[in-house]
PDB file of C-alpha atoms in Angstrom:
ATOM      1  CA  MET A1493      22.232  17.870 -54.626  1.00 89.00           C
ATOM      2  CA  LEU A1494      21.753  14.303 -55.337  1.00 89.00           C
ATOM      3  CA  SER A1495      18.158  15.296 -55.874  1.00 90.00           C
ATOM      4  CA  CYS A1496      18.870  18.091 -58.202  1.00 90.00           C
ATOM      5  CA  LEU A1497      20.995  15.580 -60.344  1.00 91.00           C
ATOM      6  CA  LYS A1498      18.131  12.963 -60.050  1.00 90.00           C
ATOM      7  CA  LEU A1499      20.736  10.406 -58.202  1.00 90.00           C
ATOM      8  CA  ILE A1500      17.928   9.650 -55.749  1.00 88.00           C
ATOM      9  CA  ALA A1501      17.510   5.760 -55.671  1.00 86.00           C
ATOM     10  CA  SER A1502      13.436   5.574 -56.558  1.00 82.00           C
ATOM     11  CA  PRO A1503      11.969   3.457 -54.917  1.00 84.00           C
ATOM     12  CA  PRO A1504      12.587   3.758 -51.793  1.00 87.00           C
ATOM     13  CA  GLY A1505      13.529   7.864 -52.277  1.00 87.00           C
ATOM     14  CA  LYS A1506      10.968  10.445 -53.908  1.00 86.00           C
ATOM     15  CA  VAL A1507      10.910  14.089 -54.566  1.00 88.00           C
ATOM     16  CA  VAL A1508       7.933  15.124 -53.675  1.00 86.00           C
ATOM     17  CA  ALA A1509       7.892  19.036 -54.250  1.00 88.00           C
ATOM     18  CA  GLY A1510      10.123  21.935 -55.427  1.00 90.00           C
ATOM     19  CA  GLN A1511      12.325  23.021 -58.300  1.00 91.00           C
ATOM     20  CA  ALA A1512      15.852  22.677 -59.538  1.00 93.00           C
ATOM     21  CA  LEU A1513      16.073  25.560 -62.210  1.00 94.00           C
ATOM     22  CA  PHE A1514      19.328  25.237 -64.487  1.00 93.00           C
ATOM     23  CA  ARG A1515      19.123  27.874 -67.284  1.00 91.00           C
ATOM     24  CA  LYS A1516      15.534  28.337 -66.688  1.00 91.00           C
ATOM     25  CA  GLN A1517      14.949  24.567 -67.152  1.00 93.00           C
ATOM     26  CA  ASP A1518      13.685  22.549 -64.239  1.00 95.00           C
ATOM     27  CA  LEU A1519      16.280  19.423 -63.905  1.00 94.00           C
ATOM     28  CA  LEU A1520      13.621  17.504 -61.733  1.00 93.00           C
ATOM     29  CA  LYS A1521      11.103  17.386 -64.648  1.00 92.00           C
ATOM     30  CA  MET A1522      13.582  16.020 -67.250  1.00 93.00           C
ATOM     31  CA  ASP A1523      13.605  12.457 -68.334  1.00 91.00           C
ATOM     32  CA  SER A1524      16.747  10.232 -67.822  1.00 89.00           C
ATOM     33  CA  ASP A1525      17.952  10.904 -71.348  1.00 90.00           C
ATOM     34  CA  GLU A1526      17.721  14.608 -70.840  1.00 92.00           C
ATOM     35  CA  ILE A1527      19.376  14.524 -67.284  1.00 92.00           C
ATOM     36  CA  ARG A1528      22.274  12.478 -68.823  1.00 89.00           C
ATOM     37  CA  LYS A1529      23.110  15.262 -70.968  1.00 89.00           C
ATOM     38  CA  ILE A1530      23.395  17.734 -67.989  1.00 92.00           C
ATOM     39  CA  ARG A1531      24.936  15.486 -65.471  1.00 89.00           C
ATOM     40  CA  GLY A1532      28.650  15.180 -65.873  1.00 86.00           C
ATOM     41  CA  SER A1533      28.697  17.722 -68.697  1.00 87.00           C
ATOM     42  CA  LYS A1534      26.901  21.103 -67.552  1.00 91.00           C
ATOM     43  CA  ILE A1535      26.744  19.901 -63.876  1.00 93.00           C
ATOM     44  CA  SER A1536      29.516  17.696 -62.121  1.00 91.00           C
ATOM     45  CA  MET A1537      29.682  16.143 -58.741  1.00 90.00           C
ATOM     46  CA  VAL A1538      32.790  15.033 -56.470  1.00 89.00           C
ATOM     47  CA  PHE A1539      31.453  12.583 -54.066  1.00 84.00           C
ATOM     48  CA  GLN A1540      32.357  12.470 -50.224  1.00 79.00           C
ATOM     49  CA  ASP A1541      34.554   9.328 -49.836  1.00 77.00           C
ATOM     50  CA  PRO A1542      37.438   9.291 -52.545  1.00 74.00           C
ATOM     51  CA  MET A1543      38.161   5.758 -51.150  1.00 77.00           C
ATOM     52  CA  THR A1544      34.909   4.330 -52.670  1.00 81.00           C
ATOM     53  CA  SER A1545      33.688   6.597 -55.353  1.00 83.00           C
ATOM     54  CA  LEU A1546      36.110   5.152 -58.304  1.00 90.00           C
ATOM     55  CA  ASN A1547      35.133   1.554 -59.597  1.00 92.00           C
ATOM     56  CA  PRO A1548      38.006  -0.932 -58.362  1.00 92.00           C
ATOM     57  CA  VAL A1549      38.041  -3.168 -61.525  1.00 94.00           C
ATOM     58  CA  MET A1550      38.423  -0.432 -64.214  1.00 94.00           C
ATOM     59  CA  ASN A1551      41.864   1.169 -64.327  1.00 94.00           C
ATOM     60  CA  ILE A1552      41.807   5.267 -63.962  1.00 94.00           C
ATOM     61  CA  GLY A1553      42.111   6.022 -67.702  1.00 94.00           C
ATOM     62  CA  GLN A1554      39.396   3.956 -68.578  1.00 94.00           C
ATOM     63  CA  GLN A1555      37.068   5.854 -65.856  1.00 93.00           C
ATOM     64  CA  MET A1556      38.277   8.993 -67.021  1.00 92.00           C
ATOM     65  CA  ALA A1557      37.559   8.604 -70.772  1.00 93.00           C
ATOM     66  CA  GLU A1558      33.853   7.598 -69.841  1.00 91.00           C
ATOM     67  CA  PRO A1559      32.767  11.060 -69.540  1.00 89.00           C
ATOM     68  CA  LEU A1560      34.820  12.525 -72.477  1.00 92.00           C
ATOM     69  CA  ILE A1561      33.417   9.752 -74.891  1.00 92.00           C
ATOM     70  CA  GLU A1562      29.701  10.045 -73.635  1.00 88.00           C
ATOM     71  CA  HIS A1563      29.717  14.030 -73.519  1.00 89.00           C
ATOM     72  CA  LEU A1564      32.305  15.550 -75.884  1.00 89.00           C
ATOM     73  CA  ASP A1565      32.443  12.431 -78.575  1.00 90.00           C
ATOM     74  CA  MET A1566      36.043  11.966 -78.298  1.00 93.00           C
ATOM     75  CA  THR A1567      37.945   8.990 -79.801  1.00 94.00           C
ATOM     76  CA  ARG A1568      39.470   6.609 -77.359  1.00 93.00           C
ATOM     77  CA  GLU A1569      43.047   8.525 -78.565  1.00 94.00           C
ATOM     78  CA  GLN A1570      41.708  12.170 -77.987  1.00 94.00           C
ATOM     79  CA  ALA A1571      40.011  10.983 -74.323  1.00 94.00           C
ATOM     80  CA  ARG A1572      43.426   9.460 -73.216  1.00 94.00           C
ATOM     81  CA  LYS A1573      45.226  12.763 -74.139  1.00 94.00           C
ATOM     82  CA  ARG A1574      42.821  14.935 -72.337  1.00 92.00           C
ATOM     83  CA  SER A1575      42.879  12.749 -69.346  1.00 94.00           C
ATOM     84  CA  ILE A1576      46.611  13.029 -69.265  1.00 94.00           C
ATOM     85  CA  GLU A1577      46.064  16.643 -69.433  1.00 90.00           C
ATOM     86  CA  LEU A1578      43.722  16.975 -66.588  1.00 88.00           C
ATOM     87  CA  LEU A1579      45.528  14.870 -64.207  1.00 90.00           C
ATOM     88  CA  GLY A1580      48.302  17.219 -64.984  1.00 87.00           C
ATOM     89  CA  LEU A1581      46.002  19.930 -63.990  1.00 81.00           C
ATOM     90  CA  VAL A1582      45.168  18.568 -60.477  1.00 83.00           C
ATOM     91  CA  GLY A1583      48.902  18.055 -59.711  1.00 83.00           C
ATOM     92  CA  ILE A1584      49.404  14.403 -60.532  1.00 88.00           C
ATOM     93  CA  PRO A1585      52.876  13.509 -61.696  1.00 89.00           C
ATOM     94  CA  ASN A1586      53.689  11.054 -64.642  1.00 91.00           C
ATOM     95  CA  ALA A1587      49.947  11.037 -65.706  1.00 91.00           C
ATOM     96  CA  ASP A1588      50.649   9.331 -68.806  1.00 91.00           C
ATOM     97  CA  GLU A1589      51.974   6.054 -66.838  1.00 92.00           C
ATOM     98  CA  ARG A1590      49.183   6.535 -63.970  1.00 93.00           C
ATOM     99  CA  LEU A1591      46.243   6.155 -66.224  1.00 94.00           C
ATOM    100  CA  LYS A1592      47.370   2.430 -66.219  1.00 93.00           C
ATOM    101  CA  ASP A1593      46.928   2.179 -62.399  1.00 94.00           C
ATOM    102  CA  TYR A1594      44.019   1.085 -60.521  1.00 95.00           C
ATOM    103  CA  PRO A1595      42.460   3.074 -57.750  1.00 93.00           C
ATOM    104  CA  HIS A1596      44.010   0.868 -55.058  1.00 93.00           C
ATOM    105  CA  GLN A1597      47.457   2.292 -56.229  1.00 93.00           C
ATOM    106  CA  TYR A1598      46.444   5.693 -55.360  1.00 92.00           C
ATOM    107  CA  SER A1599      46.333   7.092 -52.007  1.00 88.00           C
ATOM    108  CA  GLY A1600      43.021   9.103 -50.529  1.00 84.00           C
ATOM    109  CA  GLY A1601      44.349  12.557 -51.743  1.00 84.00           C
ATOM    110  CA  MET A1602      45.292  11.308 -55.306  1.00 88.00           C
ATOM    111  CA  ARG A1603      42.129   9.566 -55.530  1.00 90.00           C
ATOM    112  CA  GLN A1604      40.342  12.869 -54.862  1.00 85.00           C
ATOM    113  CA  ARG A1605      42.588  14.747 -57.161  1.00 87.00           C
ATOM    114  CA  VAL A1606      41.206  12.114 -59.727  1.00 91.00           C
ATOM    115  CA  MET A1607      37.567  12.479 -58.935  1.00 89.00           C
ATOM    116  CA  ILE A1608      38.206  16.391 -59.313  1.00 86.00           C
ATOM    117  CA  ALA A1609      39.717  15.875 -62.926  1.00 88.00           C
ATOM    118  CA  MET A1610      37.052  13.599 -63.764  1.00 89.00           C
ATOM    119  CA  ALA A1611      34.378  16.237 -62.659  1.00 87.00           C
ATOM    120  CA  LEU A1612      36.236  18.892 -64.633  1.00 84.00           C
ATOM    121  CA  SER A1613      36.593  17.040 -67.699  1.00 86.00           C
ATOM    122  CA  CYS A1614      33.822  18.272 -69.391  1.00 86.00           C
ATOM    123  CA  VAL A1615      34.513  22.020 -68.292  1.00 85.00           C
ATOM    124  CA  PRO A1616      31.290  22.141 -66.274  1.00 89.00           C
ATOM    125  CA  GLN A1617      29.361  25.526 -65.550  1.00 91.00           C
ATOM    126  CA  ILE A1618      28.544  24.146 -61.753  1.00 93.00           C
ATOM    127  CA  LEU A1619      30.608  22.006 -59.454  1.00 92.00           C
ATOM    128  CA  ILE A1620      29.133  20.571 -56.662  1.00 93.00           C
ATOM    129  CA  ALA A1621      31.557  19.102 -53.816  1.00 90.00           C
ATOM    130  CA  ASP A1622      30.271  16.905 -51.360  1.00 90.00           C
ATOM    131  CA  GLU A1623      32.623  17.179 -48.255  1.00 86.00           C
ATOM    132  CA  PRO A1624      35.429  16.229 -50.820  1.00 82.00           C
ATOM    133  CA  THR A1625      38.044  16.920 -48.065  1.00 77.00           C
ATOM    134  CA  THR A1626      36.672  14.906 -45.281  1.00 73.00           C
ATOM    135  CA  ALA A1627      38.208  11.624 -45.278  1.00 67.00           C
ATOM    136  CA  LEU A1628      41.754  13.463 -46.020  1.00 71.00           C
ATOM    137  CA  ASP A1629      44.576  14.375 -43.639  1.00 75.00           C
ATOM    138  CA  VAL A1630      44.913  18.165 -43.067  1.00 81.00           C
ATOM    139  CA  THR A1631      47.765  18.768 -45.348  1.00 81.00           C
ATOM    140  CA  ILE A1632      46.057  17.094 -48.114  1.00 77.00           C
ATOM    141  CA  GLN A1633      42.703  18.855 -47.376  1.00 79.00           C
ATOM    142  CA  ALA A1634      44.734  22.105 -47.880  1.00 83.00           C
ATOM    143  CA  GLN A1635      46.232  21.409 -51.069  1.00 82.00           C
ATOM    144  CA  ILE A1636      42.908  20.334 -52.519  1.00 80.00           C
ATOM    145  CA  VAL A1637      41.092  23.537 -51.289  1.00 85.00           C
ATOM    146  CA  GLU A1638      43.623  25.543 -52.878  1.00 86.00           C
ATOM    147  CA  LEU A1639      43.434  23.519 -56.198  1.00 82.00           C
ATOM    148  CA  VAL A1640      39.480  23.801 -56.403  1.00 83.00           C
ATOM    149  CA  LYS A1641      39.962  27.481 -55.806  1.00 87.00           C
ATOM    150  CA  ARG A1642      42.637  27.866 -58.442  1.00 85.00           C
ATOM    151  CA  LEU A1643      40.675  25.944 -60.762  1.00 82.00           C
ATOM    152  CA  ARG A1644      37.513  28.008 -60.021  1.00 87.00           C
ATOM    153  CA  GLU A1645      39.320  31.188 -61.072  1.00 88.00           C
ATOM    154  CA  GLU A1646      41.009  29.564 -64.283  1.00 86.00           C
ATOM    155  CA  LEU A1647      37.582  27.860 -65.584  1.00 82.00           C
ATOM    156  CA  GLY A1648      34.951  30.473 -64.125  1.00 86.00           C
ATOM    157  CA  MET A1649      32.902  27.900 -62.975  1.00 89.00           C
ATOM    158  CA  ALA A1650      30.490  28.225 -60.047  1.00 92.00           C
ATOM    159  CA  ILE A1651      30.898  25.749 -56.945  1.00 93.00           C
ATOM    160  CA  ILE A1652      28.167  24.386 -54.397  1.00 94.00           C
ATOM    161  CA  TRP A1653      30.826  23.157 -51.823  1.00 93.00           C
ATOM    162  CA  ILE A1654      28.916  20.963 -48.841  1.00 93.00           C
ATOM    163  CA  THR A1655      30.876  21.045 -45.559  1.00 90.00           C
ATOM    164  CA  HIS A1656      30.579  20.651 -42.010  1.00 87.00           C
ATOM    165  CA  ASP A1657      34.138  22.737 -41.744  1.00 85.00           C
ATOM    166  CA  LEU A1658      33.755  26.267 -41.093  1.00 87.00           C
ATOM    167  CA  GLY A1659      37.546  27.075 -41.777  1.00 84.00           C
ATOM    168  CA  VAL A1660      37.006  25.329 -45.239  1.00 87.00           C
ATOM    169  CA  VAL A1661      33.927  28.052 -45.660  1.00 90.00           C
ATOM    170  CA  ALA A1662      35.634  31.107 -44.794  1.00 89.00           C
ATOM    171  CA  ASN A1663      38.355  30.450 -47.106  1.00 88.00           C
ATOM    172  CA  ILE A1664      36.520  29.238 -50.447  1.00 90.00           C
ATOM    173  CA  ALA A1665      33.003  30.497 -50.067  1.00 93.00           C
ATOM    174  CA  HIS A1666      31.424  33.718 -51.465  1.00 94.00           C
ATOM    175  CA  ARG A1667      28.110  33.121 -50.210  1.00 96.00           C
ATOM    176  CA  VAL A1668      26.937  30.761 -47.251  1.00 96.00           C
ATOM    177  CA  ALA A1669      23.800  29.058 -46.578  1.00 96.00           C
ATOM    178  CA  VAL A1670      23.264  27.449 -43.184  1.00 96.00           C
ATOM    179  CA  MET A1671      21.018  24.359 -43.039  1.00 95.00           C
ATOM    180  CA  TYR A1672      19.226  22.704 -40.075  1.00 94.00           C
ATOM    181  CA  GLY A1673      17.077  19.783 -40.217  1.00 91.00           C
ATOM    182  CA  GLY A1674      16.724  20.145 -43.976  1.00 89.00           C
ATOM    183  CA  TYR A1675      15.892  23.887 -44.016  1.00 92.00           C
ATOM    184  CA  ILE A1676      18.001  26.731 -44.725  1.00 95.00           C
ATOM    185  CA  ILE A1677      18.004  28.882 -41.671  1.00 96.00           C
ATOM    186  CA  GLU A1678      20.306  31.603 -42.662  1.00 97.00           C
ATOM    187  CA  GLU A1679      21.882  32.502 -45.722  1.00 97.00           C
ATOM    188  CA  ALA A1680      24.380  35.586 -46.580  1.00 97.00           C
ATOM    189  CA  PRO A1681      27.826  36.772 -48.003  1.00 97.00           C
ATOM    190  CA  VAL A1682      30.613  34.695 -46.048  1.00 95.00           C
ATOM    191  CA  LYS A1683      31.997  37.947 -44.474  1.00 94.00           C
ATOM    192  CA  GLU A1684      28.495  38.944 -43.395  1.00 95.00           C
ATOM    193  CA  LEU A1685      27.746  35.897 -41.772  1.00 95.00           C
ATOM    194  CA  TYR A1686      30.963  35.388 -39.740  1.00 93.00           C
ATOM    195  CA  ARG A1687      30.630  39.168 -38.539  1.00 93.00           C
ATOM    196  CA  ASN A1688      26.789  39.211 -38.042  1.00 94.00           C
ATOM    197  CA  PRO A1689      25.596  35.654 -37.414  1.00 94.00           C
ATOM    198  CA  SER A1690      22.016  35.949 -36.407  1.00 95.00           C
ATOM    199  CA  HIS A1691      20.439  32.475 -35.944  1.00 96.00           C
ATOM    200  CA  PRO A1692      21.008  30.524 -32.649  1.00 95.00           C
ATOM    201  CA  TYR A1693      22.310  27.771 -34.735  1.00 95.00           C
ATOM    202  CA  THR A1694      24.813  29.856 -36.610  1.00 94.00           C
ATOM    203  CA  LEU A1695      25.586  31.375 -33.098  1.00 92.00           C
ATOM    204  CA  GLY A1696      26.562  27.816 -31.964  1.00 91.00           C
ATOM    205  CA  LEU A1697      28.389  26.646 -34.920  1.00 91.00           C
ATOM    206  CA  ILE A1698      30.785  29.504 -34.927  1.00 89.00           C
ATOM    207  CA  GLY A1699      30.901  29.422 -31.197  1.00 86.00           C
ATOM    208  CA  SER A1700      32.343  25.891 -31.315  1.00 85.00           C
ATOM    209  CA  LEU A1701      35.590  27.008 -33.216  1.00 82.00           C
ATOM    210  CA  PRO A1702      38.758  27.511 -31.220  1.00 80.00           C
ATOM    211  CA  LYS A1703      40.038  30.815 -31.144  1.00 76.00           C
ATOM    212  CA  LEU A1704      43.713  31.610 -31.892  1.00 75.00           C
ATOM    213  CA  TYR A1705      43.650  35.025 -30.186  1.00 74.00           C
ATOM    214  CA  GLU A1706      42.102  33.935 -27.105  1.00 69.00           C
ATOM    215  CA  THR A1707      44.524  33.507 -24.084  1.00 71.00           C
ATOM    216  CA  GLY A1708      44.084  30.899 -21.001  1.00 71.00           C
ATOM    217  CA  HIS A1709      41.833  27.897 -21.190  1.00 74.00           C
ATOM    218  CA  THR A1710      38.414  28.725 -22.535  1.00 75.00           C
ATOM    219  CA  ARG A1711      35.615  25.904 -22.923  1.00 78.00           C
ATOM    220  CA  LEU A1712      34.448  25.598 -26.454  1.00 79.00           C
ATOM    221  CA  TYR A1713      30.630  26.071 -26.797  1.00 81.00           C
ATOM    222  CA  SER A1714      28.429  22.906 -27.494  1.00 86.00           C
ATOM    223  CA  ILE A1715      24.981  22.752 -28.568  1.00 89.00           C
ATOM    224  CA  GLU A1716      22.797  20.468 -26.327  1.00 90.00           C
ATOM    225  CA  GLY A1717      20.044  18.001 -27.134  1.00 91.00           C
ATOM    226  CA  MET A1718      19.844  15.895 -30.469  1.00 90.00           C
ATOM    227  CA  PRO A1719      19.523  16.460 -33.981  1.00 89.00           C
ATOM    228  CA  PRO A1720      16.062  16.484 -35.088  1.00 89.00           C
ATOM    229  CA  VAL A1721      14.194  13.281 -36.915  1.00 86.00           C
ATOM    230  CA  LEU A1722      14.319  14.260 -40.702  1.00 83.00           C
ATOM    231  CA  TYR A1723      11.244  11.720 -41.575  1.00 81.00           C
ATOM    232  CA  ARG A1724       8.862  13.947 -39.389  1.00 80.00           C
ATOM    233  CA  LYS A1725       8.061  17.192 -40.855  1.00 82.00           C
ATOM    234  CA  PRO A1726       8.542  19.752 -38.073  1.00 84.00           C
ATOM    235  CA  SER A1727       5.221  22.145 -37.080  1.00 86.00           C
ATOM    236  CA  SER A1728       7.672  24.352 -35.022  1.00 92.00           C
ATOM    237  CA  CYS A1729      11.380  25.760 -35.783  1.00 94.00           C
ATOM    238  CA  PRO A1730      13.193  22.529 -36.244  1.00 93.00           C
ATOM    239  CA  PHE A1731      15.711  24.120 -33.870  1.00 95.00           C
ATOM    240  CA  ALA A1732      13.562  24.999 -31.025  1.00 94.00           C
ATOM    241  CA  PRO A1733      14.067  21.845 -28.828  1.00 93.00           C
ATOM    242  CA  ARG A1734      17.932  22.835 -28.587  1.00 94.00           C
ATOM    243  CA  CYS A1735      17.732  26.665 -28.776  1.00 94.00           C
ATOM    244  CA  THR A1736      18.137  28.828 -25.883  1.00 91.00           C
ATOM    245  CA  PHE A1737      16.200  31.704 -27.175  1.00 93.00           C
ATOM    246  CA  ALA A1738      12.857  29.442 -28.014  1.00 92.00           C
ATOM    247  CA  ASN A1739       9.402  31.111 -27.110  1.00 92.00           C
ATOM    248  CA  GLU A1740       6.207  30.201 -27.796  1.00 93.00           C
ATOM    249  CA  HIS A1741       5.792  31.514 -31.186  1.00 94.00           C
ATOM    250  CA  CYS A1742       8.828  29.234 -31.924  1.00 94.00           C
ATOM    251  CA  TRP A1743       7.103  26.018 -30.975  1.00 94.00           C
ATOM    252  CA  ASN A1744       4.021  26.786 -32.915  1.00 93.00           C
ATOM    253  CA  GLU A1745       5.124  27.769 -36.251  1.00 93.00           C
ATOM    254  CA  ASN A1746       8.171  27.115 -38.485  1.00 93.00           C
ATOM    255  CA  PRO A1747       9.689  30.588 -39.578  1.00 94.00           C
ATOM    256  CA  PRO A1748      10.023  31.623 -43.237  1.00 94.00           C
ATOM    257  CA  LEU A1749      13.409  32.639 -44.734  1.00 95.00           C
ATOM    258  CA  GLU A1750      13.134  36.396 -45.090  1.00 95.00           C
ATOM    259  CA  ASP A1751      15.444  39.368 -45.764  1.00 95.00           C
ATOM    260  CA  ILE A1752      16.763  40.780 -42.665  1.00 93.00           C
ATOM    261  CA  GLY A1753      19.595  42.984 -44.698  1.00 92.00           C
ATOM    262  CA  PRO A1754      21.585  43.537 -48.015  1.00 93.00           C
ATOM    263  CA  GLY A1755      21.607  39.990 -49.116  1.00 94.00           C
ATOM    264  CA  HIS A1756      21.144  38.563 -45.554  1.00 96.00           C
ATOM    265  CA  LYS A1757      18.429  36.114 -44.932  1.00 97.00           C
ATOM    266  CA  LEU A1758      16.976  34.382 -41.722  1.00 97.00           C
ATOM    267  CA  ALA A1759      14.522  32.074 -40.339  1.00 96.00           C
ATOM    268  CA  CYS A1760      13.953  32.882 -36.771  1.00 96.00           C
ATOM    269  CA  TRP A1761      11.289  34.588 -34.973  1.00 95.00           C
ATOM    270  CA  VAL A1762      13.908  35.960 -32.247  1.00 95.00           C
ATOM    271  CA  ASP A1763      16.680  38.893 -32.330  1.00 93.00           C
ATOM    272  CA  VAL A1764      19.565  36.959 -30.747  1.00 91.00           C
ATOM    273  CA  LYS A1765      21.123  40.233 -29.654  1.00 89.00           C
ATOM    274  CA  SER A1766      18.308  41.547 -27.604  1.00 89.00           C
ATOM    275  CA  GLY A1767      16.613  38.121 -26.964  1.00 86.00           C
ATOM    276  CA  SER A1768      13.338  39.528 -27.823  1.00 89.00           C
ATOM    277  CA  GLU A1769      10.792  38.477 -30.632  1.00 89.00           C
ATOM    278  CA  ARG A1770      11.712  40.404 -33.988  1.00 85.00           C
ATOM    279  CA  ALA A1771       9.167  43.028 -35.220  1.00 73.00           C
TER     280      ALA A1771
END
């Protein structure tokens, strides 16, 4: 997602291939002036750590006004009024007074609400949320998830939600892409994915969740081995070293992402139900 918005530091980072199409335009080919018109306006991002995402030496009002002045040509007073509305929208009380405060005067959950308000300030068409609830306690996590779901319906925007929390995925997503080693290895509507997981890694992820309906003591499933080294491009399936289904084909060729059903794509040579290679 950082690559899509051209936020990868270059050097040392570099985008070497691929496209990021938005309204038939390739974001990766835009120059810095063109992408600035998109970033924060049409596509916004909520970063992972609310404790470090805000500038500690600028008050909240100054930081919230910046995208409104930059993208919507508002005056300082117009931006201030809009900022008050946005803080109210994300559930921060006494917004008029809180604009004068600095980030250290906000809790983690409140800072994340500010980040969401800033991301929504220009009414983007796409909101990218990079594990926005990771650093928050479970009560605040639930509030943030419900807030984003409500705003999605009210504003009609699309959300790309990056997370390791499968409970959040089940609660918020319509469509899920499971990634491993930098590759999408399974993609499906959320109900289909949970009902019919077809990649060994997806099976492992779902199997690692505790089940409320199970009785007695049941050991949670764990995936043996270590994650792949990402700077080495694999010649085999990236999950093969940790996969209990891996065969010779898996070690010799990385499977492509292919359709296996309506809206369901998979990158795997093996049928996990039978244990044999797919036809």
